[in-house]
mmCIF file of C-alpha atoms in Angstrom:
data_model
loop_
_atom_site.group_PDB
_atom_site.id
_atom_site.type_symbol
_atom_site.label_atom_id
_atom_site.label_comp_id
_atom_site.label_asym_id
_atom_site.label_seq_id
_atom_site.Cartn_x
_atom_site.Cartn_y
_atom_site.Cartn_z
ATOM 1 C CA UNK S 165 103.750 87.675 100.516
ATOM 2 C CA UNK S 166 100.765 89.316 102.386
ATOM 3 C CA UNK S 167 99.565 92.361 100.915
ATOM 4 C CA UNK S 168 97.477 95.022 101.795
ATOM 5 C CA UNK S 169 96.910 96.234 97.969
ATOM 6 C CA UNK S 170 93.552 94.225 96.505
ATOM 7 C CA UNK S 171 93.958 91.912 93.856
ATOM 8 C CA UNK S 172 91.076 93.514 91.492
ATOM 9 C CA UNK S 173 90.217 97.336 91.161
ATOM 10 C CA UNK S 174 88.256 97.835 94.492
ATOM 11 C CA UNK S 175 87.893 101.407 95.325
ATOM 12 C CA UNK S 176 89.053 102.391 98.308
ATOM 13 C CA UNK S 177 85.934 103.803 100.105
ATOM 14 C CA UNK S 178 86.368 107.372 101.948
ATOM 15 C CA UNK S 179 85.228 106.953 105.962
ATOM 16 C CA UNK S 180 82.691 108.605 107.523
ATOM 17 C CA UNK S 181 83.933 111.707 109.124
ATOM 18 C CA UNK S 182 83.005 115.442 109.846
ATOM 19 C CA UNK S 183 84.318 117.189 106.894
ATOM 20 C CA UNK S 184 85.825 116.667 103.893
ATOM 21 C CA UNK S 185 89.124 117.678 105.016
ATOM 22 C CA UNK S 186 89.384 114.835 107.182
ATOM 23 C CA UNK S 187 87.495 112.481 104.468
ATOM 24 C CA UNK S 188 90.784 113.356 102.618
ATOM 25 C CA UNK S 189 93.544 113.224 104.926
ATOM 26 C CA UNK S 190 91.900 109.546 105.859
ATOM 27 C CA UNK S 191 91.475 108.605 101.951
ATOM 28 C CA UNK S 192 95.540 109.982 101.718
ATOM 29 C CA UNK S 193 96.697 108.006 105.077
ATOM 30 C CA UNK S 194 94.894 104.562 103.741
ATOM 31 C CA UNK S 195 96.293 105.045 100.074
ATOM 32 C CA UNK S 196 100.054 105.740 101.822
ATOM 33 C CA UNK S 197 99.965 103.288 103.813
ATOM 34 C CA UNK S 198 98.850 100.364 101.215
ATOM 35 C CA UNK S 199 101.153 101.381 98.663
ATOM 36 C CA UNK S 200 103.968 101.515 101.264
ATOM 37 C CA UNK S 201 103.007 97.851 102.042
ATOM 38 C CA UNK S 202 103.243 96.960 98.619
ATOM 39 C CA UNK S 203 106.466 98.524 97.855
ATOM 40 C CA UNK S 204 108.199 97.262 101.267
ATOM 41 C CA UNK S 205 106.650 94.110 100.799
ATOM 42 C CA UNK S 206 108.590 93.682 97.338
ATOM 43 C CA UNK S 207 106.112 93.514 94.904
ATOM 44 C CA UNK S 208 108.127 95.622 92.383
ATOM 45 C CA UNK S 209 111.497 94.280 91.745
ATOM 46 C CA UNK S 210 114.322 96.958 92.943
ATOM 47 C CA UNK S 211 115.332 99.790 90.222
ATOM 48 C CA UNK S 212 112.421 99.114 88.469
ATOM 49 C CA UNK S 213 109.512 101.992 87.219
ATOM 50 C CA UNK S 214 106.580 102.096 89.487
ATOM 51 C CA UNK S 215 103.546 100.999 87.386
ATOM 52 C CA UNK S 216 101.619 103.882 87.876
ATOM 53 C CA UNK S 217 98.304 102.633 85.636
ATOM 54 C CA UNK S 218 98.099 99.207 87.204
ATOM 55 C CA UNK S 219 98.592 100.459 90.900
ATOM 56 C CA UNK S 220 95.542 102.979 90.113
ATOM 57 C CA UNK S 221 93.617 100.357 88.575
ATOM 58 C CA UNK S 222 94.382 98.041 91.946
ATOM 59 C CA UNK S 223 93.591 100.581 94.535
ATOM 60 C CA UNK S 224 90.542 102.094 92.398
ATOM 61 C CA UNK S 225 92.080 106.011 92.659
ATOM 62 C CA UNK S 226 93.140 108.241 89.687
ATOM 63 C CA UNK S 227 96.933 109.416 89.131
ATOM 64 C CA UNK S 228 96.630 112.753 91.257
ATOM 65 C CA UNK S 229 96.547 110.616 94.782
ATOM 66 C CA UNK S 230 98.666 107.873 93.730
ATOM 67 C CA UNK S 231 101.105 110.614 92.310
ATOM 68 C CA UNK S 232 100.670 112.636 96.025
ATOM 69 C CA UNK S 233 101.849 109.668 97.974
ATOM 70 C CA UNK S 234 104.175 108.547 95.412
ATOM 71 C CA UNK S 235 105.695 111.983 96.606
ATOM 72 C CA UNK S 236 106.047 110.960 100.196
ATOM 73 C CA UNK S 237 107.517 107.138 99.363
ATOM 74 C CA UNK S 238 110.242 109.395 97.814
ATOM 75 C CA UNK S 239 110.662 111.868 100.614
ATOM 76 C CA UNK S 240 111.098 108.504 102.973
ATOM 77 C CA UNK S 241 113.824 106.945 100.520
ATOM 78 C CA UNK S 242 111.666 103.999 98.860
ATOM 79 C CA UNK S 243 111.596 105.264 95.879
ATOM 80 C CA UNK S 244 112.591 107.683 93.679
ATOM 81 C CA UNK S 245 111.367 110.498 91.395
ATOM 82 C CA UNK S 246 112.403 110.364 87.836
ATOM 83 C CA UNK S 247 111.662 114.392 85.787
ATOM 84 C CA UNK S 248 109.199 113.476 83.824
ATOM 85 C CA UNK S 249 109.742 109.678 83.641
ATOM 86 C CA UNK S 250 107.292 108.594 86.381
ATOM 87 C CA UNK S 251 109.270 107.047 89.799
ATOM 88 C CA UNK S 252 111.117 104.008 90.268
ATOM 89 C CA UNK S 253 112.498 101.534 93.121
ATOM 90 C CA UNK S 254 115.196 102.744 94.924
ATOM 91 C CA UNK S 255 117.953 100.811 94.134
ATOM 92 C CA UNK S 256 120.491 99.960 97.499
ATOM 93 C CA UNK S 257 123.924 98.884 96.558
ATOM 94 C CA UNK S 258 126.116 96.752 98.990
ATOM 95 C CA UNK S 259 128.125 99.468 100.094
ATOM 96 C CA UNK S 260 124.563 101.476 100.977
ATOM 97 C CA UNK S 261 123.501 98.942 102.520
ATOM 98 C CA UNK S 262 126.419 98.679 104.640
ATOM 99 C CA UNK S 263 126.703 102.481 105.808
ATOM 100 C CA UNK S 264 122.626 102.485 106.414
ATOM 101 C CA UNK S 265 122.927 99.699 108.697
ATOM 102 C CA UNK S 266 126.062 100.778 110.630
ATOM 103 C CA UNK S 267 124.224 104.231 110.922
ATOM 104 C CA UNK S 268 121.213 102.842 111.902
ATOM 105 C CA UNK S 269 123.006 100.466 114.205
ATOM 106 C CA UNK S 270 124.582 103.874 116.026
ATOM 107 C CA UNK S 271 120.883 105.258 116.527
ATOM 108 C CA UNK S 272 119.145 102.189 117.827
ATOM 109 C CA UNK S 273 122.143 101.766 120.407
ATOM 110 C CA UNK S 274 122.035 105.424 121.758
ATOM 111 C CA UNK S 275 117.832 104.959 121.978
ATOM 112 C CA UNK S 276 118.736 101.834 123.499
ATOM 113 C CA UNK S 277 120.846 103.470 126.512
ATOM 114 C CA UNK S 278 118.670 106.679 126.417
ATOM 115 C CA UNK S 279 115.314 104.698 126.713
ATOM 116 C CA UNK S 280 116.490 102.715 129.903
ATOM 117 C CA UNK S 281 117.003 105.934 131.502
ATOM 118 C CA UNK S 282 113.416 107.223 131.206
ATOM 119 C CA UNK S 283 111.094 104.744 129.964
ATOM 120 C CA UNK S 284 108.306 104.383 132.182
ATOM 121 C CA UNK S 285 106.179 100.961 133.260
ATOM 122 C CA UNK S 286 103.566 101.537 131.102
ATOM 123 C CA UNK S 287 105.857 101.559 127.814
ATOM 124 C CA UNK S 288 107.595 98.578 128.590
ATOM 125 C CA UNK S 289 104.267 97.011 129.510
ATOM 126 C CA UNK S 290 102.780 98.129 125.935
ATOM 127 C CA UNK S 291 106.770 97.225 124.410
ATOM 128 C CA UNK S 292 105.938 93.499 125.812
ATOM 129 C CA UNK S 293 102.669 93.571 124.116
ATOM 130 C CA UNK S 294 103.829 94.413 120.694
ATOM 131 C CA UNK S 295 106.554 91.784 121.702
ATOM 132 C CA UNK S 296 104.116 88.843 122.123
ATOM 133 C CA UNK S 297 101.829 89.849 119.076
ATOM 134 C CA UNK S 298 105.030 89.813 117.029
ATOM 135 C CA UNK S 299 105.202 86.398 118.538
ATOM 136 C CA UNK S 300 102.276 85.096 117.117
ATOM 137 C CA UNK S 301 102.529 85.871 114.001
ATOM 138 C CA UNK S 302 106.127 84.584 113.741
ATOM 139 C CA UNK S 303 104.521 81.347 115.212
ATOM 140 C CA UNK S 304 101.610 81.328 112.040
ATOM 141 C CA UNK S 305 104.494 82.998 109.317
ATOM 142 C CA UNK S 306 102.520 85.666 108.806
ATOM 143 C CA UNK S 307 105.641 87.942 107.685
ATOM 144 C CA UNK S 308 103.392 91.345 106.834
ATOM 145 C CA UNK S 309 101.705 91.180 110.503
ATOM 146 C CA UNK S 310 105.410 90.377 112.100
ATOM 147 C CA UNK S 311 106.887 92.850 110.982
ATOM 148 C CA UNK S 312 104.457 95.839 111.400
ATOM 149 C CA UNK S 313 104.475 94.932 115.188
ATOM 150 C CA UNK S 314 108.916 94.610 114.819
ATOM 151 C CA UNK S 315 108.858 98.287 113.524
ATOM 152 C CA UNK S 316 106.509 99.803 116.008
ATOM 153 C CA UNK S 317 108.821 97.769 119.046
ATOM 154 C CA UNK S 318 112.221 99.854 117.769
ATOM 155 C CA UNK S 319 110.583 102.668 117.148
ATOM 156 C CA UNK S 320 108.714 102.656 120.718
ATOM 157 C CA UNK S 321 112.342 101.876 122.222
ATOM 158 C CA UNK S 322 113.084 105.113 120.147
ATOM 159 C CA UNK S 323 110.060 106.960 121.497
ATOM 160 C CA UNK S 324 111.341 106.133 124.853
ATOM 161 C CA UNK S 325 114.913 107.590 124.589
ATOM 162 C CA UNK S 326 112.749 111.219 124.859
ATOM 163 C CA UNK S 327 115.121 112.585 122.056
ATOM 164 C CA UNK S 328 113.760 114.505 119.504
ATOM 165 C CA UNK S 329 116.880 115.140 117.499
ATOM 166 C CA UNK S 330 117.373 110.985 117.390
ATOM 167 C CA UNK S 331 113.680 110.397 116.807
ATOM 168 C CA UNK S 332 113.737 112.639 113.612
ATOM 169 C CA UNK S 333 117.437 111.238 112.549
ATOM 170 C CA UNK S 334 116.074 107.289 113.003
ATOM 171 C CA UNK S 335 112.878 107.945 110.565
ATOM 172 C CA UNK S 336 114.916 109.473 108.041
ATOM 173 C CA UNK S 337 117.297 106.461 107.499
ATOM 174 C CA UNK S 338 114.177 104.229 108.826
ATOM 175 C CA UNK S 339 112.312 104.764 105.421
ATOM 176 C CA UNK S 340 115.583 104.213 103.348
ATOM 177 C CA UNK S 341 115.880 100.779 104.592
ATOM 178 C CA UNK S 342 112.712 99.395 105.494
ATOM 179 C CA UNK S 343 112.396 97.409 102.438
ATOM 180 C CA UNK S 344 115.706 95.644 102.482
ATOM 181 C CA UNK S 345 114.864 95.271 106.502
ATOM 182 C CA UNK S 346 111.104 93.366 105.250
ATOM 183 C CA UNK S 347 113.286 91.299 102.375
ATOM 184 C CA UNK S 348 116.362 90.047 104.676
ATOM 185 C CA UNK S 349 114.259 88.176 106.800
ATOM 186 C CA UNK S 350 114.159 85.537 103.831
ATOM 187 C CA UNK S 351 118.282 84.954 103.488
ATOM 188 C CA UNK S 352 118.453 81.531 102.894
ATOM 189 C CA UNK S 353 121.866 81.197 104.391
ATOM 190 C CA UNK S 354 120.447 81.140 107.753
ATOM 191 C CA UNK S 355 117.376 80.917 109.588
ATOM 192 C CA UNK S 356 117.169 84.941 109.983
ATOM 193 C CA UNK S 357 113.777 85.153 110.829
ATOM 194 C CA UNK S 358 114.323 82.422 113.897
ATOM 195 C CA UNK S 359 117.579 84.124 115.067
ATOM 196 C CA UNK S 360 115.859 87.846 115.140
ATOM 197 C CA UNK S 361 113.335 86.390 117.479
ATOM 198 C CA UNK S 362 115.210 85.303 119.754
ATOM 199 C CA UNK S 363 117.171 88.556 119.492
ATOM 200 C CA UNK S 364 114.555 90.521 120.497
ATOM 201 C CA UNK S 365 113.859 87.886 123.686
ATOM 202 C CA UNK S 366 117.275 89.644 124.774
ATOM 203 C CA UNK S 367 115.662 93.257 123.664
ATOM 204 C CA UNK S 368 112.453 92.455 125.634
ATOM 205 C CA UNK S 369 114.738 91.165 128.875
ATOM 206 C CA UNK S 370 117.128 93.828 128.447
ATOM 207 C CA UNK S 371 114.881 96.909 128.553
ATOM 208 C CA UNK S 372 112.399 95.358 131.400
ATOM 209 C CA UNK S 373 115.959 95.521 133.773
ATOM 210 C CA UNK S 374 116.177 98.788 132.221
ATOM 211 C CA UNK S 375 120.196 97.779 131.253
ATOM 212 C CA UNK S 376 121.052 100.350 129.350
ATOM 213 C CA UNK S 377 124.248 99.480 128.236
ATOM 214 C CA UNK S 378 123.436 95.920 128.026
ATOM 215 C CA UNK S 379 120.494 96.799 125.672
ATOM 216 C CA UNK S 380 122.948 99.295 123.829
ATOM 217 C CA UNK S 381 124.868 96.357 123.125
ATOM 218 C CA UNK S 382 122.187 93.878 121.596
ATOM 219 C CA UNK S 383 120.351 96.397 119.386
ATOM 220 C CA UNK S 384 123.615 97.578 117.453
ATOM 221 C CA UNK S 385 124.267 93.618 117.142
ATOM 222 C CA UNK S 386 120.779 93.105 116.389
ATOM 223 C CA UNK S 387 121.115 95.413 113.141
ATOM 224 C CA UNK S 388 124.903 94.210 112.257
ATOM 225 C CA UNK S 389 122.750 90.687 111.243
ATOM 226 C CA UNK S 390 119.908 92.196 110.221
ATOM 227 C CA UNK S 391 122.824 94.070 107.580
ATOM 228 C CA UNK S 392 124.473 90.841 106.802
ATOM 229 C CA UNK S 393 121.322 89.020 106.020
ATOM 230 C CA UNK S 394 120.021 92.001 104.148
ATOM 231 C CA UNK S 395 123.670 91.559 102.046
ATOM 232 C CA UNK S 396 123.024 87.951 101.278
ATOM 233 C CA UNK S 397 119.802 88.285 100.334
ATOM 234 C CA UNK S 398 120.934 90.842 98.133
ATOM 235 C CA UNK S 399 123.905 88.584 96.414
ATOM 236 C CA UNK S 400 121.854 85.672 96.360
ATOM 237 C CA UNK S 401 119.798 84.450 93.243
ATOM 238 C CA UNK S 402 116.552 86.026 94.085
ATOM 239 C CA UNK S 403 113.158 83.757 94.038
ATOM 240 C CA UNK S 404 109.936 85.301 94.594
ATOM 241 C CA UNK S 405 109.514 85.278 98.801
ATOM 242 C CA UNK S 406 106.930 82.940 100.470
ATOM 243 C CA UNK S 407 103.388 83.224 100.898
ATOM 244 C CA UNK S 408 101.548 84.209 104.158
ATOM 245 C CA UNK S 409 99.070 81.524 104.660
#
């Protein structure tokens, strides 16, 4: 798998800014964001401790920033604090898997329906973009690019539904889940990765008619495979996931 996390202890560099405030919220946002890559991207096998010295020594930070966004992994449900033990993996057993989905499959319906009554030409237009990037790198199996550009189409079709009370609901199961949404795309009981594609060709169609209940429709199928996939990959005997070339 494609990660963002160096391979060897290269510091990560503050950018040039106006103050140090922002130096820090920058330095913050770029260590968050790596280390949620890594996590997501299943480097560290579920349930297991976070390796706290070695990620330090990877990213080039001490404990005190790793510990800080470590903090926020755990407020989005990826992992999980441990008093005085360090933080671990969150764990996801079938039956949580199960209830995320078929909660998360409720939300992305209703944005569905609430999106095709507001979204405006330009979103769909900038929807379609993300669409076609997500495109190419399903076309060169680039897995960590595909799926950035996946997130930020549902959570644009979210955007759209204008609902703040939904928008706040979706990213708090969003985080709980978006490592076992990364993983299920490598079930090897079916092509998953093929068939979501071509799910989201029905999105894409769907939400340019503006067919609200149509698009309702797709998106709560859309996650009922993404759950069963996410299930058998999480039965199935586990083998390290393929490379990006």
């Amino acid at each position: 798998m494609k990660s963002t996390i160096p391979d060897s202890g290269v510091p990560i560099a503050p950018p040039a800014g106006n103050g140090a405030d922002r130096q820090e919220a920058s330095l913050h946002g770029e260590i968050l964001l790596r280390l949620r890559d890594y996590v997501v991207e299943g480097n560290i096998p579920e349930g297991a401790r976070i390796p706290e010295r070695q990620l330090c020594e990877m990213l080039g930070i001490s404990r005190t920033p790793l510990r800080e966004a470590l903090k926020v992994l755990a407020a989005e449900g990826l992992i999980e604090l441990l008093p005085n033990r360090g933080a671990r993996v969150r764990q996801l057993s079938q039956r949580d898997l199960e209830e995320l989905f078929d909660v998360m499959a409720g939300l992305e319906s209703l944005a569905g329906r609430l999106a095709c009554e507001a979204i405006s030409d330009a979103e769909i237009a900038a929807i379609e973009q993300l669409h076609y990037e997500m495109y190419g790198h399903y076309l060169h199996r680039d897995m960590h690019g595909y799926f950035l550009a996946n997130q930020r189409i549902h959570e644009s079709i979210v955007a759209a539904a204008r609902n703040e009370a939904l928008k706040t609901a979706y990213a708090n199961f969003a985080g709980r889940i978006r490592r076992v949404r990364y993983s299920a795309n490598f079930a090897r009981k079916r092509q998953r990765w093929a068939e979501a594609m071509r799910e989201h060709e029905a999105i894409l169609d769907a939400l340019r008619r503006r067919a609200g209940s149509e698009l309702s429709d797709i998106l709560f199928q859309h996650l009922r495979n993404k759950r069963t996939a996410a299930i058998e990959h999480l039965i199935e005997p586990q083998e390290p996931a393929p490379a990006s070339p």
